[in-house]
PDB file of C-alpha atoms in Angstrom:
ATOM      1  CA  UNK A   1     180.971  48.762 139.478  1.00 69.00           C
ATOM      2  CA  UNK A   2     178.494  46.189 138.402  1.00 81.00           C
ATOM      3  CA  UNK A   3     179.491  42.776 137.180  1.00 84.00           C
ATOM      4  CA  UNK A   4     178.361  43.682 133.653  1.00 88.00           C
ATOM      5  CA  UNK A   5     180.652  46.704 133.594  1.00 91.00           C
ATOM      6  CA  UNK A   6     183.585  44.620 134.797  1.00 93.00           C
ATOM      7  CA  UNK A   7     182.865  42.016 132.129  1.00 94.00           C
ATOM      8  CA  UNK A   8     182.787  44.685 129.405  1.00 94.00           C
ATOM      9  CA  UNK A   9     186.092  46.167 130.630  1.00 94.00           C
ATOM     10  CA  UNK A  10     187.725  42.720 130.598  1.00 95.00           C
ATOM     11  CA  UNK A  11     186.434  42.032 127.068  1.00 95.00           C
ATOM     12  CA  UNK A  12     187.655  45.404 125.770  1.00 96.00           C
ATOM     13  CA  UNK A  13     191.083  44.868 127.370  1.00 96.00           C
ATOM     14  CA  UNK A  14     191.293  41.378 125.861  1.00 95.00           C
ATOM     15  CA  UNK A  15     190.329  42.670 122.414  1.00 95.00           C
ATOM     16  CA  UNK A  16     192.850  45.511 122.612  1.00 95.00           C
ATOM     17  CA  UNK A  17     195.593  43.099 123.642  1.00 92.00           C
ATOM     18  CA  UNK A  18     194.703  40.639 120.891  1.00 93.00           C
ATOM     19  CA  UNK A  19     194.454  43.293 118.168  1.00 92.00           C
ATOM     20  CA  UNK A  20     197.817  44.826 119.058  1.00 90.00           C
ATOM     21  CA  UNK A  21     199.679  41.502 119.066  1.00 87.00           C
ATOM     22  CA  UNK A  22     198.033  39.229 116.521  1.00 88.00           C
ATOM     23  CA  UNK A  23     198.876  41.143 113.323  1.00 86.00           C
ATOM     24  CA  UNK A  24     202.609  40.990 114.027  1.00 82.00           C
ATOM     25  CA  UNK A  25     202.407  37.264 114.775  1.00 81.00           C
ATOM     26  CA  UNK A  26     200.364  36.604 111.626  1.00 85.00           C
ATOM     27  CA  UNK A  27     202.729  38.604 109.420  1.00 84.00           C
ATOM     28  CA  UNK A  28     205.913  37.226 110.964  1.00 80.00           C
ATOM     29  CA  UNK A  29     205.850  34.114 108.796  1.00 82.00           C
ATOM     30  CA  UNK A  30     206.082  36.297 105.683  1.00 86.00           C
ATOM     31  CA  UNK A  31     208.789  38.665 106.899  1.00 84.00           C
ATOM     32  CA  UNK A  32     212.407  37.536 106.897  1.00 85.00           C
ATOM     33  CA  UNK A  33     214.544  39.046 109.662  1.00 83.00           C
ATOM     34  CA  UNK A  34     218.299  39.216 109.620  1.00 88.00           C
ATOM     35  CA  UNK A  35     220.315  36.958 111.938  1.00 91.00           C
ATOM     36  CA  UNK A  36     221.427  40.045 113.866  1.00 93.00           C
ATOM     37  CA  UNK A  37     217.827  41.063 114.614  1.00 89.00           C
ATOM     38  CA  UNK A  38     216.922  37.494 115.486  1.00 88.00           C
ATOM     39  CA  UNK A  39     219.855  37.333 117.893  1.00 91.00           C
ATOM     40  CA  UNK A  40     218.612  40.582 119.457  1.00 90.00           C
ATOM     41  CA  UNK A  41     215.180  39.049 119.985  1.00 87.00           C
ATOM     42  CA  UNK A  42     216.774  36.409 122.193  1.00 88.00           C
ATOM     43  CA  UNK A  43     217.726  39.134 124.683  1.00 88.00           C
ATOM     44  CA  UNK A  44     214.199  40.534 125.015  1.00 89.00           C
ATOM     45  CA  UNK A  45     212.973  38.093 127.732  1.00 83.00           C
ATOM     46  CA  UNK A  46     215.962  38.700 130.006  1.00 81.00           C
ATOM     47  CA  UNK A  47     215.653  42.439 129.435  1.00 86.00           C
ATOM     48  CA  UNK A  48     211.992  42.397 130.428  1.00 87.00           C
ATOM     49  CA  UNK A  49     212.827  40.243 133.444  1.00 79.00           C
ATOM     50  CA  UNK A  50     215.542  42.691 134.505  1.00 81.00           C
ATOM     51  CA  UNK A  51     213.135  45.610 134.112  1.00 86.00           C
ATOM     52  CA  UNK A  52     210.623  43.871 136.366  1.00 82.00           C
ATOM     53  CA  UNK A  53     213.124  42.776 139.005  1.00 78.00           C
ATOM     54  CA  UNK A  54     215.426  45.798 139.262  1.00 80.00           C
ATOM     55  CA  UNK A  55     212.900  48.107 140.972  1.00 80.00           C
ATOM     56  CA  UNK A  56     212.127  45.410 143.530  1.00 74.00           C
ATOM     57  CA  UNK A  57     215.844  45.081 144.301  1.00 75.00           C
ATOM     58  CA  UNK A  58     216.648  48.764 144.693  1.00 75.00           C
ATOM     59  CA  UNK A  59     213.319  50.253 145.796  1.00 74.00           C
ATOM     60  CA  UNK A  60     211.690  47.549 147.864  1.00 67.00           C
ATOM     61  CA  UNK A  61     209.565  48.638 150.816  1.00 66.00           C
ATOM     62  CA  UNK A  62     211.200  48.680 154.203  1.00 65.00           C
ATOM     63  CA  UNK A  63     209.756  47.298 157.403  1.00 63.00           C
ATOM     64  CA  UNK A  64     209.879  49.862 160.174  1.00 66.00           C
ATOM     65  CA  UNK A  65     212.514  51.848 158.268  1.00 62.00           C
ATOM     66  CA  UNK A  66     214.945  48.934 158.251  1.00 66.00           C
ATOM     67  CA  UNK A  67     216.410  47.512 155.074  1.00 67.00           C
ATOM     68  CA  UNK A  68     215.514  43.875 154.570  1.00 74.00           C
ATOM     69  CA  UNK A  69     218.843  42.129 153.996  1.00 79.00           C
ATOM     70  CA  UNK A  70     216.975  39.045 152.767  1.00 81.00           C
ATOM     71  CA  UNK A  71     216.499  40.704 149.375  1.00 81.00           C
ATOM     72  CA  UNK A  72     220.203  41.376 148.960  1.00 84.00           C
ATOM     73  CA  UNK A  73     221.165  37.827 149.908  1.00 88.00           C
ATOM     74  CA  UNK A  74     218.612  36.489 147.409  1.00 88.00           C
ATOM     75  CA  UNK A  75     219.963  38.809 144.699  1.00 87.00           C
ATOM     76  CA  UNK A  76     223.519  37.618 145.349  1.00 90.00           C
ATOM     77  CA  UNK A  77     222.563  33.928 145.294  1.00 92.00           C
ATOM     78  CA  UNK A  78     220.337  34.381 142.255  1.00 90.00           C
ATOM     79  CA  UNK A  79     223.064  36.277 140.394  1.00 89.00           C
ATOM     80  CA  UNK A  80     225.631  33.585 141.124  1.00 93.00           C
ATOM     81  CA  UNK A  81     223.178  30.904 140.057  1.00 93.00           C
ATOM     82  CA  UNK A  82     222.487  32.754 136.799  1.00 88.00           C
ATOM     83  CA  UNK A  83     226.219  33.165 136.193  1.00 90.00           C
ATOM     84  CA  UNK A  84     227.092  29.507 136.688  1.00 93.00           C
ATOM     85  CA  UNK A  85     223.917  27.773 135.490  1.00 91.00           C
ATOM     86  CA  UNK A  86     223.313  30.124 132.538  1.00 87.00           C
ATOM     87  CA  UNK A  87     219.590  29.636 133.099  1.00 85.00           C
ATOM     88  CA  UNK A  88     217.079  32.343 134.070  1.00 81.00           C
ATOM     89  CA  UNK A  89     214.727  29.651 135.389  1.00 88.00           C
ATOM     90  CA  UNK A  90     217.256  28.350 137.932  1.00 91.00           C
ATOM     91  CA  UNK A  91     218.155  31.917 138.895  1.00 90.00           C
ATOM     92  CA  UNK A  92     214.512  32.725 139.639  1.00 87.00           C
ATOM     93  CA  UNK A  93     213.960  29.495 141.527  1.00 92.00           C
ATOM     94  CA  UNK A  94     217.065  30.003 143.657  1.00 93.00           C
ATOM     95  CA  UNK A  95     216.076  33.583 144.499  1.00 89.00           C
ATOM     96  CA  UNK A  96     212.572  32.601 145.554  1.00 90.00           C
ATOM     97  CA  UNK A  97     213.844  29.669 147.601  1.00 94.00           C
ATOM     98  CA  UNK A  98     216.415  31.824 149.395  1.00 93.00           C
ATOM     99  CA  UNK A  99     213.820  34.430 150.305  1.00 89.00           C
ATOM    100  CA  UNK A 100     211.424  31.731 151.539  1.00 92.00           C
ATOM    101  CA  UNK A 101     214.100  29.964 153.587  1.00 93.00           C
ATOM    102  CA  UNK A 102     215.513  33.142 155.121  1.00 89.00           C
ATOM    103  CA  UNK A 103     212.061  34.349 156.112  1.00 86.00           C
ATOM    104  CA  UNK A 104     211.535  31.085 157.979  1.00 88.00           C
ATOM    105  CA  UNK A 105     214.603  31.824 160.101  1.00 82.00           C
TER     106      UNK A 105
END
């Protein structure tokens, strides 16, 4: 692919992303949602995060056919951190730190 073709593909992808998201953001100030729907919107980020993380937990690649126990330790620590801290940010940070520290061992 030439650099011009790549540039055109990036511009088309950006335009498609913008055009599919902007109208809902622009109209959202005129549409009143119920408190129940608004409360449901608060669960969307954690749902998306779970959908991204779950495959990595259960279907991560193995090294030489061996299961990497580091992932399971990080999941346990991250889950406990999320339970007690009630913060997805601290859960993610603890999971990444555990994986990094255990790989140094």
